[in-house]
Short mmCIF file of C-alpha atoms and ligand atoms in Angstrom, two decimals:
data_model
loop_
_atom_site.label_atom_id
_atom_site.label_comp_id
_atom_site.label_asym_id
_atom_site.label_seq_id
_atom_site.Cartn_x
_atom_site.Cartn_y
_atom_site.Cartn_z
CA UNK A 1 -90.96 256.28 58.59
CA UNK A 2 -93.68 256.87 60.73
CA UNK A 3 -97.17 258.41 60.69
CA UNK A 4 -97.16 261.72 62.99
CA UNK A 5 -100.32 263.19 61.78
CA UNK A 6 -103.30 263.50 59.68
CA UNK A 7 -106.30 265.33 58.83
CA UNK A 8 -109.14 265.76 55.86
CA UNK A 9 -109.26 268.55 53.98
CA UNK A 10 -113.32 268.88 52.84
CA UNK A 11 -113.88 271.48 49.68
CA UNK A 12 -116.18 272.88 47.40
CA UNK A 13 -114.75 274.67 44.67
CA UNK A 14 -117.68 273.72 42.31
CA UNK A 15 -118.28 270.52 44.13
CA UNK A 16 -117.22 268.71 47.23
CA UNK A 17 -114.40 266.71 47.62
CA UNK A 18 -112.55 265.20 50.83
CA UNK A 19 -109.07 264.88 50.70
CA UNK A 20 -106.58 262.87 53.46
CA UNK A 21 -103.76 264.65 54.12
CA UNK A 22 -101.21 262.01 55.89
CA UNK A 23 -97.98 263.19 57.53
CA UNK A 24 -94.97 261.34 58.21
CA UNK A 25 -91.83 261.89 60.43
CA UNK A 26 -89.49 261.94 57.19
CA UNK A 27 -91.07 265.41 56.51
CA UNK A 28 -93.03 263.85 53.67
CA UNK A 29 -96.99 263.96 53.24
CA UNK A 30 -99.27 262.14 50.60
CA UNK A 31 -102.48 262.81 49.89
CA UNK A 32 -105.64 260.29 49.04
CA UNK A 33 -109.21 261.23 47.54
CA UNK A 34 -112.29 260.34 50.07
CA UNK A 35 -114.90 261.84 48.14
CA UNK A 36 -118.13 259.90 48.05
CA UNK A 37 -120.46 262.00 46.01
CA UNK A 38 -123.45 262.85 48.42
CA UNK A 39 -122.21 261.50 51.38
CA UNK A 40 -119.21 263.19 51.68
CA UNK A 41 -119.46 263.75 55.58
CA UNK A 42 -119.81 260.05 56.17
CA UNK A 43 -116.57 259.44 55.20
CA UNK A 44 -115.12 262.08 56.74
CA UNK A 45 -116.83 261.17 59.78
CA UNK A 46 -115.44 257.34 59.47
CA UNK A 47 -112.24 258.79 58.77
CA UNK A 48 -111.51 261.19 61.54
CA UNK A 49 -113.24 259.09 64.40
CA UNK A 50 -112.25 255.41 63.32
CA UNK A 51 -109.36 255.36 61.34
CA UNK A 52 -106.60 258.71 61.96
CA UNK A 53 -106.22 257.81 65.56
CA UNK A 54 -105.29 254.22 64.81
CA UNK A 55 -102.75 255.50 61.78
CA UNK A 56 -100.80 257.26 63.76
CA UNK A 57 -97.31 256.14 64.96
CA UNK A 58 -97.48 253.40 62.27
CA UNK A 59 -95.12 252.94 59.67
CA UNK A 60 -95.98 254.64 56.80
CA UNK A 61 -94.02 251.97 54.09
CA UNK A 62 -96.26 248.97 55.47
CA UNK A 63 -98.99 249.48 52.92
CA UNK A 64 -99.90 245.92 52.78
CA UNK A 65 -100.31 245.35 56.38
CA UNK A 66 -102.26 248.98 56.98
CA UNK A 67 -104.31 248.04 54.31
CA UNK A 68 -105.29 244.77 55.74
CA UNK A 69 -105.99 246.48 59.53
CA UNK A 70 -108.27 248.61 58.05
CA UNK A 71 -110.05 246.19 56.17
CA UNK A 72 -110.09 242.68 58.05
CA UNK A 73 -109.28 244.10 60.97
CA UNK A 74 -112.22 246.62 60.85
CA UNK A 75 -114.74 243.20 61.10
CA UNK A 76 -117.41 245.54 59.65
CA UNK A 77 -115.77 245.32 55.83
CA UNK A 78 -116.70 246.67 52.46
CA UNK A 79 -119.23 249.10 51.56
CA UNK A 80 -118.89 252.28 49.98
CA UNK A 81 -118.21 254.66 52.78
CA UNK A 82 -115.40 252.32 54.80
CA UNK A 83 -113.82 251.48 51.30
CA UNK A 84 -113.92 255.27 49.85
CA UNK A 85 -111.81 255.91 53.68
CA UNK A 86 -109.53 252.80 53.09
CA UNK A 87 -109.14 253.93 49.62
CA UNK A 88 -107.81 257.46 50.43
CA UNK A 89 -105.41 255.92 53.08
CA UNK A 90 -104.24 253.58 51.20
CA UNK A 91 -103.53 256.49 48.09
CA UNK A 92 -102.06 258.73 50.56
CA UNK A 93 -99.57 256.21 51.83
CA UNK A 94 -98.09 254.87 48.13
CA UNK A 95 -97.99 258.59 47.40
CA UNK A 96 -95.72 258.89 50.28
CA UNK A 97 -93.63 255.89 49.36
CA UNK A 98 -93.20 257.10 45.98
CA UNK A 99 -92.37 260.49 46.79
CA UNK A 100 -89.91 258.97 49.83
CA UNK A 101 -88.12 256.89 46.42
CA UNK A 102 -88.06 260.09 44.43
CA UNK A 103 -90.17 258.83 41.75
CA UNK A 104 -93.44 259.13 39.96
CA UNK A 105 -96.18 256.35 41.12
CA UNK A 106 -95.98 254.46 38.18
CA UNK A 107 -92.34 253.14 38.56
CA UNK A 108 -93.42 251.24 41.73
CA UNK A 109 -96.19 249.64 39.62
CA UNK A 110 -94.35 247.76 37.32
CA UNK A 111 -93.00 251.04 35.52
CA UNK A 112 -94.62 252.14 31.96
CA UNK A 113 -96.36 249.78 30.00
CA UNK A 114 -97.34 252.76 27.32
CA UNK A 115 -96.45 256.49 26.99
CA UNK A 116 -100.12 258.10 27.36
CA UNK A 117 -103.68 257.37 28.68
CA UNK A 118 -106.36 256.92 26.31
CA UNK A 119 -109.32 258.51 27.36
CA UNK A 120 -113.30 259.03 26.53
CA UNK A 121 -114.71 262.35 26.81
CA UNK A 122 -118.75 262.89 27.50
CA UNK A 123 -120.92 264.17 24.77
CA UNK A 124 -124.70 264.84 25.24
CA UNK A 125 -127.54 267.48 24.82
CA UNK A 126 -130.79 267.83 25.63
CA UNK A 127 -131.92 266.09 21.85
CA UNK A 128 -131.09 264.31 18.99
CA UNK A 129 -129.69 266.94 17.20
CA UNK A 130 -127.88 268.48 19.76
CA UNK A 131 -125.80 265.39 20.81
CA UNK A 132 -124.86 264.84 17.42
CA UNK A 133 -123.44 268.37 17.58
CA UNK A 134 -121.37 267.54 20.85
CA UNK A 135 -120.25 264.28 19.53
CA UNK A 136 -118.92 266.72 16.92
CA UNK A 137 -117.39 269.10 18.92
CA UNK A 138 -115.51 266.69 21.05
CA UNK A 139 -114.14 265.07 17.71
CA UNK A 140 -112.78 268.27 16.74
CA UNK A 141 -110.89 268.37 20.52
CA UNK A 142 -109.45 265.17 18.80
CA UNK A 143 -111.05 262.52 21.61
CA UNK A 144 -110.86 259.08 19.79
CA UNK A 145 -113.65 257.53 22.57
CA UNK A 146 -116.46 259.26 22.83
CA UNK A 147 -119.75 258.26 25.19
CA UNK A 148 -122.73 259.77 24.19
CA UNK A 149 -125.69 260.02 26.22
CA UNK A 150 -129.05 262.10 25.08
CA UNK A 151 -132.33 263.87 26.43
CA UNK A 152 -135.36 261.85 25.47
CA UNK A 153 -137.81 263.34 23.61
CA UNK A 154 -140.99 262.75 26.20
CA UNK A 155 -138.99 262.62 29.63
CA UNK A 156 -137.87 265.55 31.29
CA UNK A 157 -134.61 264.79 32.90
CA UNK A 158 -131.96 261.94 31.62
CA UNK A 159 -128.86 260.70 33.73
CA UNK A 160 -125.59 262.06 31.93
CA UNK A 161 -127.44 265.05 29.93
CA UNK A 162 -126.10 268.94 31.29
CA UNK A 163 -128.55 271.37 32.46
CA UNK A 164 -128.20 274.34 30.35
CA UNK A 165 -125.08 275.60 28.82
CA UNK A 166 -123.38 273.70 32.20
CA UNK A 167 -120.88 270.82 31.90
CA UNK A 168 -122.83 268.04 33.28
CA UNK A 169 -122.96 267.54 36.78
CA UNK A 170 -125.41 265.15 38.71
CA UNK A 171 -125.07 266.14 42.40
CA UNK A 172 -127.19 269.17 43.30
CA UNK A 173 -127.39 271.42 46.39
CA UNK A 174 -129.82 270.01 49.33
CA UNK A 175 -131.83 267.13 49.48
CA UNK A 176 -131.96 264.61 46.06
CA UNK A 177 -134.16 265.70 43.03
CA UNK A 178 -136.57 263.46 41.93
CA UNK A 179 -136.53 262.45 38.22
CA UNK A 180 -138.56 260.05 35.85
CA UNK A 181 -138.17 257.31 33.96
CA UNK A 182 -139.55 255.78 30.80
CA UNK A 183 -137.62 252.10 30.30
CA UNK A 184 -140.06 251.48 26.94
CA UNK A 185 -138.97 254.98 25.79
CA UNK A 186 -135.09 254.77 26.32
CA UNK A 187 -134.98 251.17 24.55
CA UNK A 188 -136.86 252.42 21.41
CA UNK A 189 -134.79 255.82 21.18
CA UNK A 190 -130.84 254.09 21.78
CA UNK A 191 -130.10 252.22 18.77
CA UNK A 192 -131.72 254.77 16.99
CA UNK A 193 -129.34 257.73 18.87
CA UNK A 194 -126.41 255.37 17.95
CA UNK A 195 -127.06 254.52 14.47
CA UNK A 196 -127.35 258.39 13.37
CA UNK A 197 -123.89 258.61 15.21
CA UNK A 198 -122.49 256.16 13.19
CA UNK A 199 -123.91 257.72 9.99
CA UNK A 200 -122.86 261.47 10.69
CA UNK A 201 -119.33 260.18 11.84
CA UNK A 202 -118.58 256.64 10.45
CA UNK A 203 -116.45 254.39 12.19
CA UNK A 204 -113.25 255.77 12.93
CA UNK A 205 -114.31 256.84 16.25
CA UNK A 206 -114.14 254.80 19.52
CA UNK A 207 -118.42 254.90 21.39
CA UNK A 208 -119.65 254.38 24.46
CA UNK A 209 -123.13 254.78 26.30
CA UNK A 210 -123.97 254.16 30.10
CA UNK A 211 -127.24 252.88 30.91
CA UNK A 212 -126.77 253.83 34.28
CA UNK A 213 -128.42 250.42 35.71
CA UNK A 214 -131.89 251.35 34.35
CA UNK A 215 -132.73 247.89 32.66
CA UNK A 216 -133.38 244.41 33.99
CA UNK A 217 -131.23 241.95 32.34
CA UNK A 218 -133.56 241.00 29.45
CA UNK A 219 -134.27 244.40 28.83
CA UNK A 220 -130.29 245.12 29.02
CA UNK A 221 -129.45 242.04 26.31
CA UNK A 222 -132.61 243.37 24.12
CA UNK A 223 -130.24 246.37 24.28
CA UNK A 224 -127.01 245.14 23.85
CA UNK A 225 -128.34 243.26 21.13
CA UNK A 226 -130.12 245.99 19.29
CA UNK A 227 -126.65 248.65 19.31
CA UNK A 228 -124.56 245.32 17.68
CA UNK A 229 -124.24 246.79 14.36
CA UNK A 230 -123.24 249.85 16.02
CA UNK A 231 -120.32 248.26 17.55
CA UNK A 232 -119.74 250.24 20.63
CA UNK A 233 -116.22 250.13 22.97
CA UNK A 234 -118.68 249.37 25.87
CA UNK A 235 -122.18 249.16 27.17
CA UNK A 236 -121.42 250.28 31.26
CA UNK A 237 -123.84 249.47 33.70
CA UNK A 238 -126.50 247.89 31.09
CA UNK A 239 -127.86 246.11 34.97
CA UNK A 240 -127.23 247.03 38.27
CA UNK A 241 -124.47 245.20 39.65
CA UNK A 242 -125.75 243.53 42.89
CA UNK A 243 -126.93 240.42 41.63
CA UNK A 244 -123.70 239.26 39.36
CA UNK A 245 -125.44 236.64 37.39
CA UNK A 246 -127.29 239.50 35.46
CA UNK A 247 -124.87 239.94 33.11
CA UNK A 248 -125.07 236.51 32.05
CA UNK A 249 -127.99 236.81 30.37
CA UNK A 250 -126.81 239.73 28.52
CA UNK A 251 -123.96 238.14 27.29
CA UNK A 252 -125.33 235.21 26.39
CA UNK A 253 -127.86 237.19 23.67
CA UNK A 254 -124.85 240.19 22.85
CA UNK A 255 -121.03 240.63 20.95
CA UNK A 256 -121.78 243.81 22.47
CA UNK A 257 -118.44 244.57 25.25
CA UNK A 258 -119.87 245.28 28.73
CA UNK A 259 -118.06 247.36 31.86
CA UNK A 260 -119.15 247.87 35.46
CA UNK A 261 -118.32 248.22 38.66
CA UNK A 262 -118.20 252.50 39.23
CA UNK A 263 -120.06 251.72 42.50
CA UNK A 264 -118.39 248.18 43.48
CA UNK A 265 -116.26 248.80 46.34
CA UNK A 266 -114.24 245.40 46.36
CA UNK A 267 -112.47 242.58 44.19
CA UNK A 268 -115.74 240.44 45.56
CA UNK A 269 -118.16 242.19 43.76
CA UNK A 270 -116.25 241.20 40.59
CA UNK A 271 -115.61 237.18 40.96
CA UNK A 272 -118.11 236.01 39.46
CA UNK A 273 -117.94 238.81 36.37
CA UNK A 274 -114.38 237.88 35.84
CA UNK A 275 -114.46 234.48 36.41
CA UNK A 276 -117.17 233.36 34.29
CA UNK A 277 -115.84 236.48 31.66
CA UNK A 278 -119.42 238.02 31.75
CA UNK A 279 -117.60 241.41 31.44
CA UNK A 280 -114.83 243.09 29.73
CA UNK A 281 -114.08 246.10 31.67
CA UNK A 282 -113.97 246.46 35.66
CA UNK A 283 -114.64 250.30 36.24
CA UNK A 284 -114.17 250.11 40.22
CA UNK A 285 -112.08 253.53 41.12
CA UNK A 286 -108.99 253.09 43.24
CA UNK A 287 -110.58 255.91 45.08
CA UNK A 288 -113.82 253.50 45.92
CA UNK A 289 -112.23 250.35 45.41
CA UNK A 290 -109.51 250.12 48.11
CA UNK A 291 -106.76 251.78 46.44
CA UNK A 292 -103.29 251.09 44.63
CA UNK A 293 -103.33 248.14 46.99
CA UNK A 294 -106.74 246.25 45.83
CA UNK A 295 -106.76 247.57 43.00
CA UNK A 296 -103.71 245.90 42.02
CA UNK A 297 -105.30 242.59 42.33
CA UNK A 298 -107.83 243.20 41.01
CA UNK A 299 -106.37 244.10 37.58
CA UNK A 300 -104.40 241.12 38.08
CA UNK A 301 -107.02 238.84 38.14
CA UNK A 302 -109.06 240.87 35.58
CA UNK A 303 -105.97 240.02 33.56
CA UNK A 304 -105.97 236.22 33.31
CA UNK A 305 -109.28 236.44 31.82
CA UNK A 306 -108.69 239.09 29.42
CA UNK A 307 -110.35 241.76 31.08
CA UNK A 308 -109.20 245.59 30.67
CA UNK A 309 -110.24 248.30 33.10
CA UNK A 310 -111.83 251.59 32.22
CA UNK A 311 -111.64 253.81 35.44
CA UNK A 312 -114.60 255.45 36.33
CA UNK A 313 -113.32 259.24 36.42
CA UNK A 314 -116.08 261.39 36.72
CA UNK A 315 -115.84 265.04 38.23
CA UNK A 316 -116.66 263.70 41.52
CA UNK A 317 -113.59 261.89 41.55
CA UNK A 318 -110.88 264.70 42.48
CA UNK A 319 -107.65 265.52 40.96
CA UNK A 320 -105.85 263.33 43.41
CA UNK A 321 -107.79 260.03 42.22
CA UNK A 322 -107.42 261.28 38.72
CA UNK A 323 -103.81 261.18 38.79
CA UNK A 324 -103.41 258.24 40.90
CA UNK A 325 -105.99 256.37 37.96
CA UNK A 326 -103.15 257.40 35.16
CA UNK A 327 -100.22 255.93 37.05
CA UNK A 328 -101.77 252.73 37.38
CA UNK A 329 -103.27 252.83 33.14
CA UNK A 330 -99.58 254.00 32.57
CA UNK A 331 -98.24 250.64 34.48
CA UNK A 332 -100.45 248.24 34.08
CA UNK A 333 -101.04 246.17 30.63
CA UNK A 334 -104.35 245.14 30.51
CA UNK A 335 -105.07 248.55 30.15
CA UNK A 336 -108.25 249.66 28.53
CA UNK A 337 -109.30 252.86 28.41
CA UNK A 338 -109.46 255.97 31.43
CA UNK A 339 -112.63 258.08 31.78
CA UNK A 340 -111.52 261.95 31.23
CA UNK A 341 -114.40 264.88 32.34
CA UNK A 342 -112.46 267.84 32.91
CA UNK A 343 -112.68 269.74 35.93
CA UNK A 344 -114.30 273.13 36.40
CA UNK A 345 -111.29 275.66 36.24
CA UNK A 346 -111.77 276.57 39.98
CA UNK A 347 -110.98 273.22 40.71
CA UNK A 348 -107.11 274.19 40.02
CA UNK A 349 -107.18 277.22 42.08
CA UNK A 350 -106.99 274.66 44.97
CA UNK A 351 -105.26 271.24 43.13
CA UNK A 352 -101.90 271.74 41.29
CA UNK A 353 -102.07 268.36 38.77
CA UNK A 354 -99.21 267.28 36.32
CA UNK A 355 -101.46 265.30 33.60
CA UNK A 356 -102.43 267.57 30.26
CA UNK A 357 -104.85 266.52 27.63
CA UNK A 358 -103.60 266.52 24.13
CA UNK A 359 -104.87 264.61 20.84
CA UNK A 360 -106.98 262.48 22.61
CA UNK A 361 -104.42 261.05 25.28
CA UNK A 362 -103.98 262.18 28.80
CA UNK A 363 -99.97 262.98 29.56
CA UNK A 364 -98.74 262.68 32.78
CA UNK A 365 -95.15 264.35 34.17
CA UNK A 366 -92.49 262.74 35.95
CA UNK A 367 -93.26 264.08 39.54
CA UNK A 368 -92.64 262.45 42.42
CA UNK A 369 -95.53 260.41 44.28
CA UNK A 370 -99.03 260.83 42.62
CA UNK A 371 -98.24 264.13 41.63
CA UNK A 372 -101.07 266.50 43.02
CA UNK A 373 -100.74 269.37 45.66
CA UNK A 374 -103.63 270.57 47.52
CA UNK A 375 -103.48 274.42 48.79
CA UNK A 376 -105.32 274.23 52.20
CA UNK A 377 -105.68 278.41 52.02
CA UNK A 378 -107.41 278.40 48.94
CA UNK A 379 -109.35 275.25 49.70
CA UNK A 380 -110.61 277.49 52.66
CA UNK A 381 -112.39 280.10 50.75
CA UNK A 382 -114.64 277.27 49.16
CA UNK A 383 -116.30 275.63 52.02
CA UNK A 384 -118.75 272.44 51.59
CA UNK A 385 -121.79 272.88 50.47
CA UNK A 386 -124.65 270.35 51.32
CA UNK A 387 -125.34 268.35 47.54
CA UNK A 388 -126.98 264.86 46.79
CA UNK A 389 -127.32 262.84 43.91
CA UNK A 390 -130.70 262.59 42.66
CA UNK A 391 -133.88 259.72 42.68
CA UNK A 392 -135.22 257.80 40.18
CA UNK A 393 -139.19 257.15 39.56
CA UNK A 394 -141.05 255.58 37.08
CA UNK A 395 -144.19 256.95 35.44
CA UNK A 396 -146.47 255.24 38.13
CA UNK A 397 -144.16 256.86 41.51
CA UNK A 398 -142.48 253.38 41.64
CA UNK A 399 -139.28 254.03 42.88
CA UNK A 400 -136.27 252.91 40.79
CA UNK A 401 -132.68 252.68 40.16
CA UNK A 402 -130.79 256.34 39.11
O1 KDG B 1 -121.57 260.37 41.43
C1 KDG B 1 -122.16 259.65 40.40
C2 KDG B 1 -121.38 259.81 39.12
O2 KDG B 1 -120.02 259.59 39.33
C3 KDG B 1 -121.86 258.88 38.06
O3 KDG B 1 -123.20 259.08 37.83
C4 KDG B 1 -121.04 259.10 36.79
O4 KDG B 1 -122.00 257.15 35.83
C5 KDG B 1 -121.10 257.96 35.84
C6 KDG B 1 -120.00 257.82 34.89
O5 KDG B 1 -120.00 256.83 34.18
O6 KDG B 1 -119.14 258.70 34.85
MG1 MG B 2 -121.30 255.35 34.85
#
C-alpha cells in the first residue's frame, strides 16, 4: 500500500492545531496530530520541507522501518519539533493500518485490557474558595481524579488557573506574556490548598496538582513531603525534567507518587526515571513522544518497573491525539490514568471524535483506525492565529521556568 500524498491541515477553531493528512494508493487516509503549542509553524515547516517528500511512494504498512528513517536516519534526532512531526507520521500511518484491517486501533495493540479510560478533569479558580467550589462542581460531573490548581493570594497570574469565566487556556495571541513567580509563596499556600480539599471532600476522591517545574529538587521533596498526609494520585512536574537525577532527591524524602515527562520527546529522557523507579507515571504524549511506535516501548519498559502512564491531554493536544491516547490506555495494562480537558465546542465543528465522557470514564466506539475525521471546509473558515505560551519571572526579573 503505498503513500501517494500528503499534506497538513493548520487550524484555529479556538486554538491552533496541525494535523497530517497521509494518503495511500488503497484509497485510505490516516490522520496524525503535529501540534506543538506555540510553535506550531515549526513543525509544519519540518514537516512539509523535510519529511512529505521523502514519505511518498513508501509503503504505508512499514511503520517500524518509516519510523526509524525519520528518526536515525534524520542524524539530527529528538527534540520537540522533529519528534511532534515523527509523532504525527507515525499516528497517521497505524491509523491507516488499522483502518486498512477494519478495526479500531486498539485491537492491533494487544486488544482491550479494560472497558473505559479513567480520566482527571482540571479544577481551579482564581482563590481558595473558589477552587474548592470547582473541585465541587467537577465531583458532581462524577470525575473520580481531580487536579486542582489555585490563584495565589499575592501573585497575579498562576499556571493552570482560567482567566475569567474561560476554561483555562495558557497559549495567548502574539508574542508570550510575562508572569511572576513567588516559590516561598506557592510552598506555604499547597499543603494548605490540599488539606481544605481533603476536609470539604474526604477521601473518596482521586487528587492531583502540577507544579509545572517551578521548584528545585529540595524545594520539590519539601513539597512532596509536606502534601503526604494528603495522599495525592500524583505530584507532575514537582522539577523540571532535564537533569533526571532530580527526582532522586525527591523521592528519597517523599511516599508522595511523582509523573513527568509532558515535554520529553523520547524513551531517553526517561532511563534513568524508570530505571532507578524515581517516578511512577511517564506523561510523554504519543503526539510528542514519537507515536504508537515509541510509545509502545516505552510503556513496555515503564512496565517492568511498575510504572503506569498518565497521558498528558491538554487542549493543545487535538482530537486526533486524544483518541489515539485512549486506544493505547484501552490496550495497554500498566495503565494509569488519561488526562481529560474537554474541548471548546467549535473544536467539533471541524473534528468528528467517537470517545464520550460518562461517570468519570472516557468511552471510546468501535471505529475503524483512530477514529477521528477532520473536515478540511470547515477547518478553512478558522485560520491560524499567531499564539505563544507565556514567560516566567521571579520577583527580582530573574527569568525562570513556566
Ligand atoms: O502547552 C502547554 C500545556 O499543555 C501545559 O501547560 C498543560 O501542564 C499541562 C498539563 O498538565 O496539562
Ligand atoms: Mg502538566
Amino acid at each position: 500500500m503505498k503513500i501517494t500524498d500528503a499534506k497538513v491541515i493548520v487550524c484555529c477553531p479556538g486554538r491552533n492545531f496541525v494535523t497530517l493528512k497521509v494518503f495511500t494508493d488503497a484509497g485510505i487516509y490516516g490522520l496524525g496530530d503535529a501540534t506543538l503549542n506555540g510553535r506550531e509553524k515549526a513543525v509544519v515547516a519540518y514537516l512539509e520541507e523535510h519529511c512529505i517528500p521523502a514519505l511518498i511512494g513508501r509503503d504505508a504498512r512499514n511503520t517500524e522501518d518509516l519510523w526509524h528513517y525519520f528518526y536515525r536516519g534524520a542524524y539530527w534526532k529528538r527534540g520537540p519539533v522533529t519528534m511532534a512531526a515523527l509523532s504525527a507520521i507515525d499516528l497517521a500511518l497505524w491509523d491507516i493500518k488499522a483502518k486498512a484491517l477494519n478495526t479500531p486501533l486498539y485491537n492491533l495493540l494487544g486488544g482491550k485490557s479494560r472497558d473505559r479510560v479513567l480520566v482527571y478533569a482540571h479544577a481551579n479558580g482564581k482563590d481558595p474558595g473558589e477552587t474548592l467550589e470547582a473541585v465541587g462542581k467537577k465531583r458532581d460531573e462524577g470525575f473520580l481524579a481531580i487536579r486542582v490548581q489555585s490563584g495565589i493570594p499575592g501573585m497575579s497570574a498562576i499556571y493552570g488557573v482560567a482567566q475569567g469565566d474561560q476554561p483555562y487556556e495558557p497559549a495567548q495571541r502574539g508574542l508570550p506574556k510575562e508572569e511572576r513567580w513567588d516559590t516561598a509563596k506557592y510552598l506555604s499556600f499547597v499543603p494548605k490548598l490540599f488539606r481544605s480539599v481533603r476536609d470539604t471532600y474526604g477521601d473518596d476522591v482521586h487528587l492531583l496538582h502540577d507544579v509545572h517545574h517551578r521548584c528545585t529538587p529540595i524545594e520539590a521533596a519539601r513539597l512532596a513531603k509536606e502534601l503526604e498526609p494528603y495522599h495525592l494520585f500524583w505530584l507532575e512536574d514537582a522539577v523540571t525534567g532535564e537533569l533526571q537525577e532530580g527526582l532522586r532527591l525527591v523521592r528519597q524524602h517523599s511516599t508522595t507518587p511523582l509523573a513527568i515527562g509532558e515535554v520529553f520527546n523520547t524513551a531517553y529522557d526517561y532511563t534513568t526515571l524508570i530505571t532507578e523507579q524515581l517516578i511512577d507515571f511517564v506523561r510523554m504524549p504519543l503526539s510528542h513522544g514519537g507515536g504508537i511506535t515509541h510509545l509502545s516501548k516505552v510503556a513496555a519498559l515503564a512496565a517492568l518497573y511498575h510504572v503506569q502512564t498518565g497521558f498528558h491531554g491538554a487542549t493543545d493536544l487535538s482530537p486526533v491525539s486524544l483518541a489515539a491516547s485512549l486506544h493505547f490506555d484501552l490496550a495497554i495494562n500498566n495503565f494509569g490514568i488519561q488526562e481529560y480537558m474537554p474541548h471548546a465546542p467549535s473544536v467539533s465543528e471541524v473534528f468528528t471524535t467517537g470517545y464520550r465522557y460518562e461517570s468519570g470514564f472516557l468511552h471510546l466506539d468501535d471505529a475503524p483506525g483512530i477514529g477521528v475525521d477532520l473536515d478540511e471546509e470547515r477547518a478553512k473558515r478558522y485560520p491560524y492565529v499567531p499564539a505563544a505560551l507565556p514567560v516566567n519571572r521571579k520577583g527580582d526579573g530573574t527569568l525562570f521556568y513556566w
